[in-house]
Amino acid sequence: MGIFEMGIRMDRNCRQSLVLSSLVFAVIASPAWAQTAQEPAPETEPRFSVSGTFGLFSDYRFRGVSLTGNDLAAQGSVSVTAPFGLSGGIWASNLDTASGDSLELDVFAAKSVDIKGTSLSIGEIGYLFPGNNGLNYGEATISAARSIGPLDVTIGGNYAWAQAGTGGRDNIYGFANAATPLGQIGPVALSAGAGLAYESGAFAFGVDKVDWNIRLTASVWGFDISAQYVDTNLPGASVRAGRAGAVFSISRSF
């Protein structure tokens, strides 16, 4: 092969390579390719969420005992959930107690984890009384929740260590709650529930206190309307706030 013929073939190969390279560059630089390459990653779910509730109650019963003198209570809360099962928030209610308090603020935080369908939670609650700071106290909490057939069951306990707000004594409160849906009637979803609890220590009125409740709830148009029967084993003659009674409420979450 002569030098002249070899040069012609090399020149043809170079031109073919240049043409191919130009085509590849044109495809890469085209708008369609650029749009595909620059598409943002799918949005992920927010790592934090905020929710709240507000309700009106015919009575504020705390562990079976009225803290509003069997009168109306307005209650609300705001809570935040965060990654890794963390949550926290604040809850508030008006009061009418013998100590003269008119407001209760509860600050709470918890860590939850799911283990084979059981939700375990540990946390702490700070009970604050702006009208009488000497009554403020803290309480550790633990609970487990699980669905068993048609029932949503929760068991748990709260422990308040000896501190100024508990009169220098500790307090133990154990509880069990169960709830189940009853079905739907038009736009109204019905559910029922019951609770049983035991308390001993600073807030048990000198006895092994037991309280229980039975409730019926109707959920419609974003509102929860509830009727509840509440009672304790406290002697009614000496602890009127612990007598059996009915509590009606309407609340909404947002």
Short mmCIF file of C-alpha atoms in Angstrom, two decimals:
data_model
loop_
_atom_site.label_atom_id
_atom_site.label_comp_id
_atom_site.label_asym_id
_atom_site.label_seq_id
_atom_site.Cartn_x
_atom_site.Cartn_y
_atom_site.Cartn_z
CA MET A 1 0.00 0.00 0.00
CA GLY A 2 1.39 3.34 -1.02
CA ILE A 3 1.84 6.23 1.31
CA PHE A 4 -0.73 8.26 -0.63
CA GLU A 5 -3.38 5.52 -0.39
CA MET A 6 -2.71 5.02 3.34
CA GLY A 7 -3.19 8.73 3.93
CA ILE A 8 -6.54 8.69 2.13
CA ARG A 9 -7.81 5.81 4.32
CA MET A 10 -6.59 7.47 7.54
CA ASP A 11 -8.30 10.69 6.49
CA ARG A 12 -11.57 8.83 5.92
CA ASN A 13 -11.33 7.15 9.35
CA CYS A 14 -10.71 10.48 11.06
CA ARG A 15 -13.71 12.05 9.35
CA GLN A 16 -15.92 9.11 10.42
CA SER A 17 -14.72 9.42 14.03
CA LEU A 18 -15.40 13.14 14.04
CA VAL A 19 -18.92 12.60 12.69
CA LEU A 20 -19.68 9.93 15.32
CA SER A 21 -18.31 12.10 18.13
CA SER A 22 -20.43 15.01 16.97
CA LEU A 23 -23.58 12.89 16.99
CA VAL A 24 -22.90 11.64 20.53
CA PHE A 25 -22.26 15.19 21.76
CA ALA A 26 -25.47 16.41 20.13
CA VAL A 27 -27.53 13.73 21.87
CA ILE A 28 -26.01 14.48 25.26
CA ALA A 29 -26.50 18.22 24.83
CA SER A 30 -30.08 17.92 23.59
CA PRO A 31 -32.87 19.44 25.79
CA ALA A 32 -34.51 16.04 26.41
CA TRP A 33 -31.26 14.56 27.73
CA ALA A 34 -30.54 17.63 29.85
CA GLN A 35 -34.04 17.57 31.35
CA THR A 36 -33.71 13.90 32.28
CA ALA A 37 -30.28 14.40 33.80
CA GLN A 38 -31.41 17.37 35.88
CA GLU A 39 -34.71 15.95 37.20
CA PRO A 40 -34.85 16.41 41.00
CA ALA A 41 -35.01 13.43 43.31
CA PRO A 42 -38.51 12.43 44.46
CA GLU A 43 -39.66 14.37 47.51
CA THR A 44 -39.51 12.48 50.77
CA GLU A 45 -42.06 12.66 53.57
CA PRO A 46 -41.48 15.50 56.05
CA ARG A 47 -39.27 14.50 58.95
CA PHE A 48 -41.27 16.61 61.41
CA SER A 49 -45.03 17.01 61.83
CA VAL A 50 -47.18 19.19 64.06
CA SER A 51 -50.68 18.35 65.30
CA GLY A 52 -53.08 19.71 67.87
CA THR A 53 -56.41 19.22 69.60
CA PHE A 54 -58.99 21.45 71.24
CA GLY A 55 -62.05 20.37 73.20
CA LEU A 56 -64.80 21.36 75.59
CA PHE A 57 -65.60 19.01 78.49
CA SER A 58 -68.44 19.03 80.99
CA ASP A 59 -65.88 18.11 83.67
CA TYR A 60 -62.11 17.64 83.91
CA ARG A 61 -61.56 14.22 85.44
CA PHE A 62 -57.94 13.36 86.17
CA ARG A 63 -57.63 9.70 87.08
CA GLY A 64 -61.26 9.66 88.10
CA VAL A 65 -61.15 12.81 90.25
CA SER A 66 -62.68 16.13 89.18
CA LEU A 67 -60.24 19.05 89.06
CA THR A 68 -62.84 21.63 88.03
CA GLY A 69 -65.42 21.08 90.77
CA ASN A 70 -67.57 19.13 88.28
CA ASP A 71 -67.71 22.23 86.06
CA LEU A 72 -66.84 22.93 82.42
CA ALA A 73 -63.26 22.59 81.17
CA ALA A 74 -61.58 23.84 78.00
CA GLN A 75 -58.53 21.82 77.00
CA GLY A 76 -56.05 21.95 74.16
CA SER A 77 -52.71 20.55 73.09
CA VAL A 78 -49.98 20.96 70.49
CA SER A 79 -47.53 18.14 69.78
CA VAL A 80 -44.57 17.58 67.47
CA THR A 81 -43.34 14.26 66.12
CA ALA A 82 -39.72 13.96 65.01
CA PRO A 83 -37.46 11.29 63.48
CA PHE A 84 -36.37 8.23 65.46
CA GLY A 85 -39.72 7.95 67.28
CA LEU A 86 -39.29 11.17 69.24
CA SER A 87 -42.25 13.36 70.18
CA GLY A 88 -43.12 16.17 72.54
CA GLY A 89 -45.61 18.90 73.22
CA ILE A 90 -47.70 20.89 75.63
CA TRP A 91 -51.23 20.40 77.00
CA ALA A 92 -53.39 22.90 78.92
CA SER A 93 -56.64 22.99 80.90
CA ASN A 94 -58.45 25.30 83.27
CA LEU A 95 -58.80 24.20 86.90
CA ASP A 96 -60.93 24.90 89.95
CA THR A 97 -59.31 23.22 92.95
CA ALA A 98 -59.17 23.77 96.70
CA SER A 99 -55.63 25.14 96.35
CA GLY A 100 -56.95 27.97 94.19
CA ASP A 101 -55.24 26.94 90.96
CA SER A 102 -56.93 28.03 87.74
CA LEU A 103 -54.55 26.67 85.09
CA GLU A 104 -52.60 23.48 84.45
CA LEU A 105 -49.85 23.18 81.83
CA ASP A 106 -48.34 19.79 81.05
CA VAL A 107 -45.09 19.56 79.10
CA PHE A 108 -44.29 16.11 77.77
CA ALA A 109 -41.67 14.25 75.74
CA ALA A 110 -41.43 10.60 74.69
CA LYS A 111 -39.48 8.06 72.67
CA SER A 112 -41.44 5.31 70.88
CA VAL A 113 -40.34 2.17 69.09
CA ASP A 114 -42.31 -0.57 67.33
CA ILE A 115 -41.35 -4.18 68.08
CA LYS A 116 -43.25 -6.83 66.13
CA GLY A 117 -46.52 -4.91 66.14
CA THR A 118 -46.26 -3.62 69.70
CA SER A 119 -45.62 0.09 70.19
CA LEU A 120 -43.44 0.74 73.23
CA SER A 121 -43.07 4.24 74.64
CA ILE A 122 -41.08 5.82 77.46
CA GLY A 123 -41.22 9.47 78.42
CA GLU A 124 -41.68 12.14 81.01
CA ILE A 125 -44.40 14.63 81.90
CA GLY A 126 -43.94 17.89 83.76
CA TYR A 127 -47.11 19.09 85.53
CA LEU A 128 -46.95 22.86 85.91
CA PHE A 129 -49.33 25.09 87.88
CA PRO A 130 -48.53 28.76 87.14
CA GLY A 131 -50.73 29.92 90.02
CA ASN A 132 -48.84 27.80 92.56
CA ASN A 133 -45.35 26.71 91.50
CA GLY A 134 -44.94 24.77 94.72
CA LEU A 135 -47.25 22.11 93.28
CA ASN A 136 -45.17 21.49 90.13
CA TYR A 137 -43.90 17.94 89.76
CA GLY A 138 -42.48 15.50 87.21
CA GLU A 139 -43.51 11.98 86.31
CA ALA A 140 -41.86 9.20 84.30
CA THR A 141 -44.09 7.18 81.95
CA ILE A 142 -43.96 3.84 80.17
CA SER A 143 -46.59 2.13 78.03
CA ALA A 144 -47.18 -0.62 75.47
CA ALA A 145 -49.93 -0.57 72.83
CA ARG A 146 -51.04 -3.37 70.53
CA SER A 147 -54.03 -4.38 68.42
CA ILE A 148 -55.54 -7.69 69.54
CA GLY A 149 -58.32 -8.74 67.21
CA PRO A 150 -60.82 -5.85 67.11
CA LEU A 151 -59.36 -4.27 70.27
CA ASP A 152 -56.70 -1.59 70.55
CA VAL A 153 -55.15 -2.29 73.94
CA THR A 154 -52.78 -0.07 75.94
CA ILE A 155 -51.19 -0.86 79.29
CA GLY A 156 -48.73 1.31 81.16
CA GLY A 157 -47.59 3.01 84.30
CA ASN A 158 -46.54 6.41 85.61
CA TYR A 159 -44.12 7.04 88.45
CA ALA A 160 -43.66 10.33 90.31
CA TRP A 161 -40.59 10.28 92.53
CA ALA A 162 -40.58 12.05 95.90
CA GLN A 163 -40.34 15.81 95.28
CA ALA A 164 -41.71 19.09 96.61
CA GLY A 165 -44.82 19.00 94.42
CA THR A 166 -45.77 15.54 95.70
CA GLY A 167 -45.38 16.46 99.35
CA GLY A 168 -42.14 14.52 99.62
CA ARG A 169 -43.81 11.20 98.73
CA ASP A 170 -43.68 9.12 95.58
CA ASN A 171 -46.71 7.99 93.57
CA ILE A 172 -47.42 4.99 91.33
CA TYR A 173 -50.21 4.83 88.76
CA GLY A 174 -50.86 1.77 86.59
CA PHE A 175 -53.52 1.60 83.90
CA ALA A 176 -55.08 -0.51 81.15
CA ASN A 177 -57.29 0.81 78.34
CA ALA A 178 -59.10 -0.88 75.46
CA ALA A 179 -61.06 0.55 72.53
CA THR A 180 -62.84 -0.93 69.54
CA PRO A 181 -64.73 0.40 66.50
CA LEU A 182 -68.48 -0.26 66.44
CA GLY A 183 -69.11 0.52 62.79
CA GLN A 184 -70.39 3.38 60.67
CA ILE A 185 -73.84 4.94 60.46
CA GLY A 186 -73.84 7.31 57.52
CA PRO A 187 -71.05 9.84 58.15
CA VAL A 188 -70.81 8.86 61.84
CA ALA A 189 -68.09 6.44 62.98
CA LEU A 190 -68.82 4.88 66.37
CA SER A 191 -66.32 3.44 68.85
CA ALA A 192 -66.36 2.29 72.45
CA GLY A 193 -63.75 1.96 75.14
CA ALA A 194 -63.07 1.24 78.79
CA GLY A 195 -60.28 1.84 81.25
CA LEU A 196 -59.19 0.53 84.64
CA ALA A 197 -56.40 1.95 86.81
CA TYR A 198 -54.75 1.61 90.20
CA GLU A 199 -52.94 4.33 92.16
CA SER A 200 -50.92 4.33 95.36
CA GLY A 201 -48.93 7.07 97.06
CA ALA A 202 -49.02 10.85 97.17
CA PHE A 203 -52.21 11.33 95.11
CA ALA A 204 -54.23 8.30 96.23
CA PHE A 205 -56.07 10.06 99.11
CA GLY A 206 -54.60 7.68 101.68
CA VAL A 207 -56.06 4.51 100.14
CA ASP A 208 -55.27 2.10 97.33
CA LYS A 209 -57.25 4.09 94.79
CA VAL A 210 -58.96 2.46 91.81
CA ASP A 211 -60.67 4.36 88.99
CA TRP A 212 -62.50 3.14 85.91
CA ASN A 213 -64.44 4.49 82.96
CA ILE A 214 -66.66 3.40 80.08
CA ARG A 215 -67.01 5.62 77.02
CA LEU A 216 -68.80 5.90 73.70
CA THR A 217 -67.46 8.14 70.93
CA ALA A 218 -68.99 9.34 67.68
CA SER A 219 -66.67 10.83 65.05
CA VAL A 220 -68.29 13.00 62.38
CA TRP A 221 -67.08 15.83 60.11
CA GLY A 222 -63.75 15.95 61.92
CA PHE A 223 -65.25 16.20 65.42
CA ASP A 224 -65.18 13.61 68.22
CA ILE A 225 -68.28 13.66 70.44
CA SER A 226 -67.96 11.53 73.55
CA ALA A 227 -70.05 10.39 76.52
CA GLN A 228 -68.17 8.81 79.42
CA TYR A 229 -69.05 7.26 82.77
CA VAL A 230 -66.31 7.77 85.38
CA ASP A 231 -66.06 6.37 88.90
CA THR A 232 -63.58 5.58 91.69
CA ASN A 233 -63.49 3.58 94.90
CA LEU A 234 -62.92 6.73 96.96
CA PRO A 235 -65.41 7.28 99.79
CA GLY A 236 -67.91 9.79 98.39
CA ALA A 237 -68.60 11.36 101.77
CA SER A 238 -65.02 12.58 102.16
CA VAL A 239 -63.84 12.90 98.53
CA ARG A 240 -66.77 14.39 96.61
CA ALA A 241 -64.58 15.02 93.55
CA GLY A 242 -64.17 11.26 93.12
CA ARG A 243 -67.87 10.39 93.00
CA ALA A 244 -69.35 8.64 89.98
CA GLY A 245 -70.38 10.95 87.18
CA ALA A 246 -70.90 11.44 83.48
CA VAL A 247 -68.54 13.50 81.32
CA PHE A 248 -69.59 14.80 77.90
CA SER A 249 -67.17 16.34 75.44
CA ILE A 250 -66.68 17.59 71.91
CA SER A 251 -63.19 17.95 70.45
CA ARG A 252 -61.39 18.37 67.17
CA SER A 253 -57.89 17.51 66.00
CA PHE A 254 -55.93 19.52 63.46
#
